[in-house]
Short mmCIF file of C-alpha atoms (C1' of nucleotides) in Angstrom, two decimals:
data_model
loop_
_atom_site.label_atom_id
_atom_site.label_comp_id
_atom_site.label_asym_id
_atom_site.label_seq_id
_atom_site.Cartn_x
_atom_site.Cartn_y
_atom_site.Cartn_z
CA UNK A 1 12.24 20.57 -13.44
CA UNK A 2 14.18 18.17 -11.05
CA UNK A 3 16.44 19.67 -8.48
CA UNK A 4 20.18 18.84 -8.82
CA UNK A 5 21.49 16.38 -6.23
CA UNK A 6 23.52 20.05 -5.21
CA UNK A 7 20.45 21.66 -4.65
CA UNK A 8 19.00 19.09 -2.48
CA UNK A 9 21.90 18.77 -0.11
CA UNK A 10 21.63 22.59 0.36
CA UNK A 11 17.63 22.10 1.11
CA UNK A 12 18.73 19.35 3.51
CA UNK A 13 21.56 21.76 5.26
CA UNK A 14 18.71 24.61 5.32
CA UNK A 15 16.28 22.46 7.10
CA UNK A 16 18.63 21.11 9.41
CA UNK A 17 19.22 17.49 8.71
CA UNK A 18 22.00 16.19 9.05
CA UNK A 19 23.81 15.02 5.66
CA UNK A 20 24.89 11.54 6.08
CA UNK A 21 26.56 8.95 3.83
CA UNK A 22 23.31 6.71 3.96
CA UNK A 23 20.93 9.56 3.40
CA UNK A 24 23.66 10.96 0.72
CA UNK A 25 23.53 7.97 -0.70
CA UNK A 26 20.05 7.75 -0.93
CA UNK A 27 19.42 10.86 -2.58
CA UNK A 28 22.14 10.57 -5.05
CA UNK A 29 20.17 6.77 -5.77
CA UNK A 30 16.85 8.69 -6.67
CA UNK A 31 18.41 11.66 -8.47
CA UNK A 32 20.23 9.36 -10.61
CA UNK A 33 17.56 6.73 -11.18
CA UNK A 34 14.06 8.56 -11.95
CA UNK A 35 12.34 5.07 -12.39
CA UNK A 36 10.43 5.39 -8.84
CA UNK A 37 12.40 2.63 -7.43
CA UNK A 38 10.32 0.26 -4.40
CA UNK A 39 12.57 0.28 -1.23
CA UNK A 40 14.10 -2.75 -1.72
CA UNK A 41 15.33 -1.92 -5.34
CA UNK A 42 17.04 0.75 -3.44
CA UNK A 43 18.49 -0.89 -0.66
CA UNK A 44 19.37 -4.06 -2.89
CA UNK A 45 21.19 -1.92 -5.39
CA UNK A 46 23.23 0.20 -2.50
CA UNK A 47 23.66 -2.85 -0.75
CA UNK A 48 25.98 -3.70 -3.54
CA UNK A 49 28.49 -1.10 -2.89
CA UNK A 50 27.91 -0.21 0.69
CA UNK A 51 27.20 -3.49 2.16
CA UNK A 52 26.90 -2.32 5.92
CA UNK A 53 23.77 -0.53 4.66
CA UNK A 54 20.61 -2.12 6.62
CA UNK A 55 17.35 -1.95 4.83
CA UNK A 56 15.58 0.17 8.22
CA UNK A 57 18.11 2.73 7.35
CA UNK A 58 16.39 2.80 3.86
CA UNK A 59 13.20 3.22 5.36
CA UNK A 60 13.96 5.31 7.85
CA UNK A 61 16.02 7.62 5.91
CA UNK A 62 13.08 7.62 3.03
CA UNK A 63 11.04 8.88 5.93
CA UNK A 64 12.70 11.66 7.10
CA UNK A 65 13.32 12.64 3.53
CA UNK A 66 9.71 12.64 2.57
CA UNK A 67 8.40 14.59 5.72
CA UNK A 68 11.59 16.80 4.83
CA UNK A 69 9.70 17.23 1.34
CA UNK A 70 12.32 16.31 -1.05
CA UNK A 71 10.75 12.68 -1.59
CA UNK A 72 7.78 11.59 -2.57
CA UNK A 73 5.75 8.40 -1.85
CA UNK A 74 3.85 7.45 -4.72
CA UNK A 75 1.28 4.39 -3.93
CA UNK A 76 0.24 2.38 -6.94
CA UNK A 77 -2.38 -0.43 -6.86
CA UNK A 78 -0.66 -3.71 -5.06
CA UNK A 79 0.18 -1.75 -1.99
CA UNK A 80 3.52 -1.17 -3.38
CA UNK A 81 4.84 1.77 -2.12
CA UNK A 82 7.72 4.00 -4.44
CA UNK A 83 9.40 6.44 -4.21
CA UNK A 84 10.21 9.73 -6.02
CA UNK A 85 12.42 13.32 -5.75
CA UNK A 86 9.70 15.43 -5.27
CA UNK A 87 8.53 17.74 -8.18
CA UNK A 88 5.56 19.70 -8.99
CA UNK A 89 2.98 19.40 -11.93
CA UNK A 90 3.25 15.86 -12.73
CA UNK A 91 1.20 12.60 -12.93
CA UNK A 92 1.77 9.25 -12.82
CA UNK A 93 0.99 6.64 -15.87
CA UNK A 94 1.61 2.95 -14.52
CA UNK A 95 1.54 0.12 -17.45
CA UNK A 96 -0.51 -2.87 -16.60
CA UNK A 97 1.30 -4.81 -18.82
CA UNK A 98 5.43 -4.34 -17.77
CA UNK A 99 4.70 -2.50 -14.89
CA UNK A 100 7.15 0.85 -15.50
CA UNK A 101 6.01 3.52 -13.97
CA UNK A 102 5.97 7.17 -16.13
CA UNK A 103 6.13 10.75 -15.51
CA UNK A 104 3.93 13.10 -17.74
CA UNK A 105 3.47 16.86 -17.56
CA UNK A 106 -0.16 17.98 -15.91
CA UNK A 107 -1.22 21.16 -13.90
CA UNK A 108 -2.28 19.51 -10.96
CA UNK A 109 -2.50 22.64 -9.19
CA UNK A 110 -5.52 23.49 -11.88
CA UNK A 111 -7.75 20.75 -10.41
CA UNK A 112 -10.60 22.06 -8.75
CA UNK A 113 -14.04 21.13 -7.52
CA UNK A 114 -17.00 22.50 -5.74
CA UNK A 115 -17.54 19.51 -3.91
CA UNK A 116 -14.39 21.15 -1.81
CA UNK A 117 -15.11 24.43 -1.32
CA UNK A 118 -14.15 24.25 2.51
CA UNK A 119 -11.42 22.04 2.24
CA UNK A 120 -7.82 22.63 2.99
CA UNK A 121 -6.19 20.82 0.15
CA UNK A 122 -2.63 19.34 0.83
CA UNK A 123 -1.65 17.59 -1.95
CA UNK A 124 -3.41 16.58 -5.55
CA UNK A 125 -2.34 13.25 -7.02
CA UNK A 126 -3.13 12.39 -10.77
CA UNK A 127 -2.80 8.57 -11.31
CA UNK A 128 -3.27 6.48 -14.30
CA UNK A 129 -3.25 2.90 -15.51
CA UNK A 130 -3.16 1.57 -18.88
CA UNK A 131 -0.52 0.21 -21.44
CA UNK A 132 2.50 2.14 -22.80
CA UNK A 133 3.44 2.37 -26.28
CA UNK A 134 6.77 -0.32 -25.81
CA UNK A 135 3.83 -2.72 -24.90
CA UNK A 136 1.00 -1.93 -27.36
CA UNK B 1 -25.28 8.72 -9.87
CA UNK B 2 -24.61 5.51 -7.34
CA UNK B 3 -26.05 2.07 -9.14
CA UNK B 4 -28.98 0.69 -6.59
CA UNK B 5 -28.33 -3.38 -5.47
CA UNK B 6 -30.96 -3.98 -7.35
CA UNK B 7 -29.31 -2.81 -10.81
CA UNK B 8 -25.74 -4.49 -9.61
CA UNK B 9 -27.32 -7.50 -9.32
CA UNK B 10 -28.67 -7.78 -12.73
CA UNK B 11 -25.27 -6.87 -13.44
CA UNK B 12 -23.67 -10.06 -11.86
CA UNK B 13 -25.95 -12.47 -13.36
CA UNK B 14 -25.85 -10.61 -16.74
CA UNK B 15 -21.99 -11.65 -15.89
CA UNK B 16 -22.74 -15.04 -15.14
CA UNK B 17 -21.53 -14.68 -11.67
CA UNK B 18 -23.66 -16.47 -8.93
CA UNK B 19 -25.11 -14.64 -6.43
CA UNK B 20 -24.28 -15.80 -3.72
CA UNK B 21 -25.28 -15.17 -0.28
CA UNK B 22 -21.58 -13.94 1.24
CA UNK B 23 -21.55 -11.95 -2.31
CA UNK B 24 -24.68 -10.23 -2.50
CA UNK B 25 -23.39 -9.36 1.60
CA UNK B 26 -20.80 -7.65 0.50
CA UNK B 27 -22.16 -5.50 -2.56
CA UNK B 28 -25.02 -4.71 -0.21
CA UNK B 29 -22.98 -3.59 2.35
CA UNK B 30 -20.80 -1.82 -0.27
CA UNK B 31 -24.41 0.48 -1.28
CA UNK B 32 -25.45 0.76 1.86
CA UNK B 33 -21.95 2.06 3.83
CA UNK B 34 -20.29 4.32 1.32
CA UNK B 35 -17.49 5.13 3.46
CA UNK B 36 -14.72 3.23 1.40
CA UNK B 37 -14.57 0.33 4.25
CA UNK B 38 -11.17 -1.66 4.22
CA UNK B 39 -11.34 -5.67 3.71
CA UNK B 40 -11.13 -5.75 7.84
CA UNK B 41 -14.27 -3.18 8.33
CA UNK B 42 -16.43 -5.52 5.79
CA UNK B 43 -15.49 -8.33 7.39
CA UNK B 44 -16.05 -7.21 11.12
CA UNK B 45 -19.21 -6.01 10.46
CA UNK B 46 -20.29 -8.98 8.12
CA UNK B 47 -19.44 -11.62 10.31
CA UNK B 48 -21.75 -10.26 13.64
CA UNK B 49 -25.07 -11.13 11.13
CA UNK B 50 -23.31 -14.11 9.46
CA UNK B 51 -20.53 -15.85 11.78
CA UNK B 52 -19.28 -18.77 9.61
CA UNK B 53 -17.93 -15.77 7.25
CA UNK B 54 -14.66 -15.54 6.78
CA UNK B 55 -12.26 -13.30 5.69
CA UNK B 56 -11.00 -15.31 2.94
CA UNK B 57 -14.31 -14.98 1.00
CA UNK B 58 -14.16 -11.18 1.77
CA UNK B 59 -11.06 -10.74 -0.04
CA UNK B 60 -12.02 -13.37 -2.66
CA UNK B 61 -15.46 -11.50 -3.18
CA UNK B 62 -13.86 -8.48 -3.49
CA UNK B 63 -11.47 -9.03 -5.86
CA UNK B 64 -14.43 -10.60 -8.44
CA UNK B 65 -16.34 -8.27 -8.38
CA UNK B 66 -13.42 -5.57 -8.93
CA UNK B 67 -12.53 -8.15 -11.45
CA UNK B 68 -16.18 -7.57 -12.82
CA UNK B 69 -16.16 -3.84 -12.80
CA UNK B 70 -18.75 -2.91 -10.28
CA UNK B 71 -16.30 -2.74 -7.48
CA UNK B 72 -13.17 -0.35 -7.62
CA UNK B 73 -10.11 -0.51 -5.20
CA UNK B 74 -8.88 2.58 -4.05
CA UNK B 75 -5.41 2.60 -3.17
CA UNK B 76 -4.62 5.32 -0.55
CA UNK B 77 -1.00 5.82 1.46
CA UNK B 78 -0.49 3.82 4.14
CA UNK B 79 -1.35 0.41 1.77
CA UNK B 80 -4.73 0.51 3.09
CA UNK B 81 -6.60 -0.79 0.06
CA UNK B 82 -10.70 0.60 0.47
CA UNK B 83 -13.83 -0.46 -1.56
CA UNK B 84 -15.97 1.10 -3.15
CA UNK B 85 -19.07 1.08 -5.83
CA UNK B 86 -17.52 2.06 -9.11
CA UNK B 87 -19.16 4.93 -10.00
CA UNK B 88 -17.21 7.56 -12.94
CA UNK B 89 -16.35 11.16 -12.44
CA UNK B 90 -15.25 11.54 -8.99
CA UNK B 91 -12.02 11.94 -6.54
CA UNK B 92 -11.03 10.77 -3.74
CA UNK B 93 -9.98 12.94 -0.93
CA UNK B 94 -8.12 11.88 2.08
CA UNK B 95 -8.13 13.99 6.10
CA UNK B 96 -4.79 13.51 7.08
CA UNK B 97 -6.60 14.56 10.33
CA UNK B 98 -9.33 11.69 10.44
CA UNK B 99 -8.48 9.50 7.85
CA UNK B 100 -11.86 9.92 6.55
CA UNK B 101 -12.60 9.52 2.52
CA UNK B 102 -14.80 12.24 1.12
CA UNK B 103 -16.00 11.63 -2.85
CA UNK B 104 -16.32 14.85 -5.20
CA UNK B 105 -17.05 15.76 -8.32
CA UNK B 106 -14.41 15.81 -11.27
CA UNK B 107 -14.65 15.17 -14.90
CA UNK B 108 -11.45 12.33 -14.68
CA UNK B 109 -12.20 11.95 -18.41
CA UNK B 110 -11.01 15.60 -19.26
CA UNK B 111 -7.67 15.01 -18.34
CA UNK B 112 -5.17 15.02 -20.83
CA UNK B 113 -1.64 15.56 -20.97
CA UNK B 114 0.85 15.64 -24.12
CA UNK B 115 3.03 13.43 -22.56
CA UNK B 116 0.70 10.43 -23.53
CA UNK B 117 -0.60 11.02 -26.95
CA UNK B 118 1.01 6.74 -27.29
CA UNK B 119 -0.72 5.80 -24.52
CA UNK B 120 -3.64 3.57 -24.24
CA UNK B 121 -5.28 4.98 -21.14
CA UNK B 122 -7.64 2.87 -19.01
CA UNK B 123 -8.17 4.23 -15.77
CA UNK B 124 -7.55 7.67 -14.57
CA UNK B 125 -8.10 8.45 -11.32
CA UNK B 126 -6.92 11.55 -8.55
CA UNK B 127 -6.24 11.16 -5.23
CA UNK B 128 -6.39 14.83 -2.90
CA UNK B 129 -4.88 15.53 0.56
CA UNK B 130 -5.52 18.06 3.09
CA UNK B 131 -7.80 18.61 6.03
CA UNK B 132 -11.64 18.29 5.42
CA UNK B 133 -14.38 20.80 7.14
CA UNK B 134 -15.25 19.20 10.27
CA UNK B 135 -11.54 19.32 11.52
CA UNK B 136 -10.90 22.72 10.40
"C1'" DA C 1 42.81 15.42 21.20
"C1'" DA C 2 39.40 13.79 24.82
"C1'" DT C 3 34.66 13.68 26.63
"C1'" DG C 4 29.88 13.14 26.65
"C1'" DA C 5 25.23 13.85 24.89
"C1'" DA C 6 22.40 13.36 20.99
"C1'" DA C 7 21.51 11.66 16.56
"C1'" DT C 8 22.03 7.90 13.38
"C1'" DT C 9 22.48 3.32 11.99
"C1'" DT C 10 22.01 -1.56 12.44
"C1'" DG C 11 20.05 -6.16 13.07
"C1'" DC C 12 16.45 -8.64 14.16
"C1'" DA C 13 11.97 -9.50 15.93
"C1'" DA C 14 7.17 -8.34 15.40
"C1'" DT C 15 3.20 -6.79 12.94
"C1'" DC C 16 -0.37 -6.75 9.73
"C1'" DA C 17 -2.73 -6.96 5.41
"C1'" DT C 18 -3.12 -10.05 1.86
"C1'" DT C 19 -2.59 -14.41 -0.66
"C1'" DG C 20 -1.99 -19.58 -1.25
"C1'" DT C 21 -3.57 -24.01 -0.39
"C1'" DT C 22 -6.48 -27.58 0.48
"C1'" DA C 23 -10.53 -29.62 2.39
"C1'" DT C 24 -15.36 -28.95 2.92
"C1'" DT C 25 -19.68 -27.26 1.55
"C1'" DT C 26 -22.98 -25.69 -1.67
"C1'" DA C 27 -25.37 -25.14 -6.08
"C1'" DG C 28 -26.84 -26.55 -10.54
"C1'" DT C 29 -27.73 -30.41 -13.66
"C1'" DA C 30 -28.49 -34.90 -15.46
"C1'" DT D 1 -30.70 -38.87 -6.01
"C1'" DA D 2 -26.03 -38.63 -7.75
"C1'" DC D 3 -22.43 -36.02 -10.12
"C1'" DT D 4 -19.47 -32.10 -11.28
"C1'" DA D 5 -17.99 -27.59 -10.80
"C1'" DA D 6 -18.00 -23.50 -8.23
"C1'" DA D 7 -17.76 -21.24 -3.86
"C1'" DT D 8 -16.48 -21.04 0.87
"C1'" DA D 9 -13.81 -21.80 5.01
"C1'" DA D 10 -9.84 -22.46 7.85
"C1'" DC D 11 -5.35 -21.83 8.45
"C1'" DA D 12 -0.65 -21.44 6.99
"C1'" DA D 13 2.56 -18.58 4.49
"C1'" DT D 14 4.25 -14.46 2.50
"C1'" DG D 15 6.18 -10.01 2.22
"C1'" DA D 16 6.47 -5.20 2.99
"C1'" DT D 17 6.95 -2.23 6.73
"C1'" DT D 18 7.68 -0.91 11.58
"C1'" DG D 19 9.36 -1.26 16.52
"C1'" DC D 20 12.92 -1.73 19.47
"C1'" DA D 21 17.29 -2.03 21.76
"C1'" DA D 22 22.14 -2.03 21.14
"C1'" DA D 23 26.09 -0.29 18.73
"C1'" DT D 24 28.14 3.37 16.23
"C1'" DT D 25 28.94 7.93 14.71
"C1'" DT D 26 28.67 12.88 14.97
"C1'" DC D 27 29.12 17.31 16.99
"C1'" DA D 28 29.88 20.71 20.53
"C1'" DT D 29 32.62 21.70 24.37
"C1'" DT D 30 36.56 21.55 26.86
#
DNA sequence: AATGAAATTTGCAATCATTGTTATTTAGTA
DNA sequence: TACTAAATAACAATGATTGCAAATTTCATT
């Protein structure tokens, strides 16, 4: 269930943050391109149009949007650091072979152990590697 | 169920890897600190027994025996890459207080989801957030 | 519309983990 | 002992990310 580009301008508005053209742009960039784009695919393929854009502003605005809670950082293996709208109840599948990164359904929120009885749990990341069907 | 050095060591040479001084360092330190160390914490600590260490061979060492399967990277946020034994069925839990990495139990090879009844899965592995006991 | 304070953006320098490269050392073998 | 390949060391290079200071933009107030 992704939330409309509408519906996250209205979460920004609510939470105070002020709606800019970079951080517009931004969000419209990840709404419209699910593929968990690096920061530099980002800022090279906005650079393109808007070509005052800086790559901090990427980061920073990537930031602020992720501690807002409508982005999501997802760290694969290679310290390469992506980025996501935020959505519930869904893991990551990375292909060793091309490298694409894909969404699949899975109650996350159903993960439990008794190893963590009496701790406060945050967040619960599923991650896995293997090869996709376009590569087998 | 942790493998002793002992039993990883059989391992290497049933690998035909040599086991070398700096290498057998490492894996020991690897049993005897389960902490999930980075590179850097190896290294320090290595290199007050063993001074003509260097880092190069930690990362080198590493990334054979990860290559070898009795080492497994764990990628958390912040790119810090950690170490640790590979050992199956367990998570990895992060204190966003801390920063320490607790292990607990979870049967990784019961997940399933739908979405990848074409995918050949290698790895799976979950990550958790939140605050652990002692900084509650 | 003008003013001024605060937030945002920019450009570039700095950082830091990791990797590449090449020379040196070590180990195993003839 | 000499030879060949593997392993290690030292240091340079890379590349993603962050820090910082200046410039720009926004917004509230007049």
């Amino acid at each position: 269930m992704k939330p409309s580009f509408e519906a996250l301008k209205q979460e920004l508005a609510r939470k105070n943050i002020h709606l800019s053209h970079q951080r517009l742009k931004v969000l419209d960039y990840l709404t419209r391109y699910p593929c968990h784009p690096t920061a530099e695919q980002i800022f090279a393929d906005l650079h393109k149009d808007l070509s005052t854009l800086s790559k901090t502003t990427v980061y920073n605005t990537l930031r602020t949007l992720a501690e807002a809670g409508l982005v999501r950082v997802i760290t694969t293996d290679n310290n390469e650091s992506r980025y996501e709208i935020a959505t519930d109840n869904h893991g990551h599948f990375k292909c060793d072979c091309c490298g694409a990164i894909y969404d699949f359904w899975i109650d996350t929120e159903a993960l439990h152990s008794p190893d963590l009885a009496h701790f406060e749990i945050g967040s619960r990341s599923v991650y896995f590697k293997g090869v996709c069907p376009r590569c087998l």
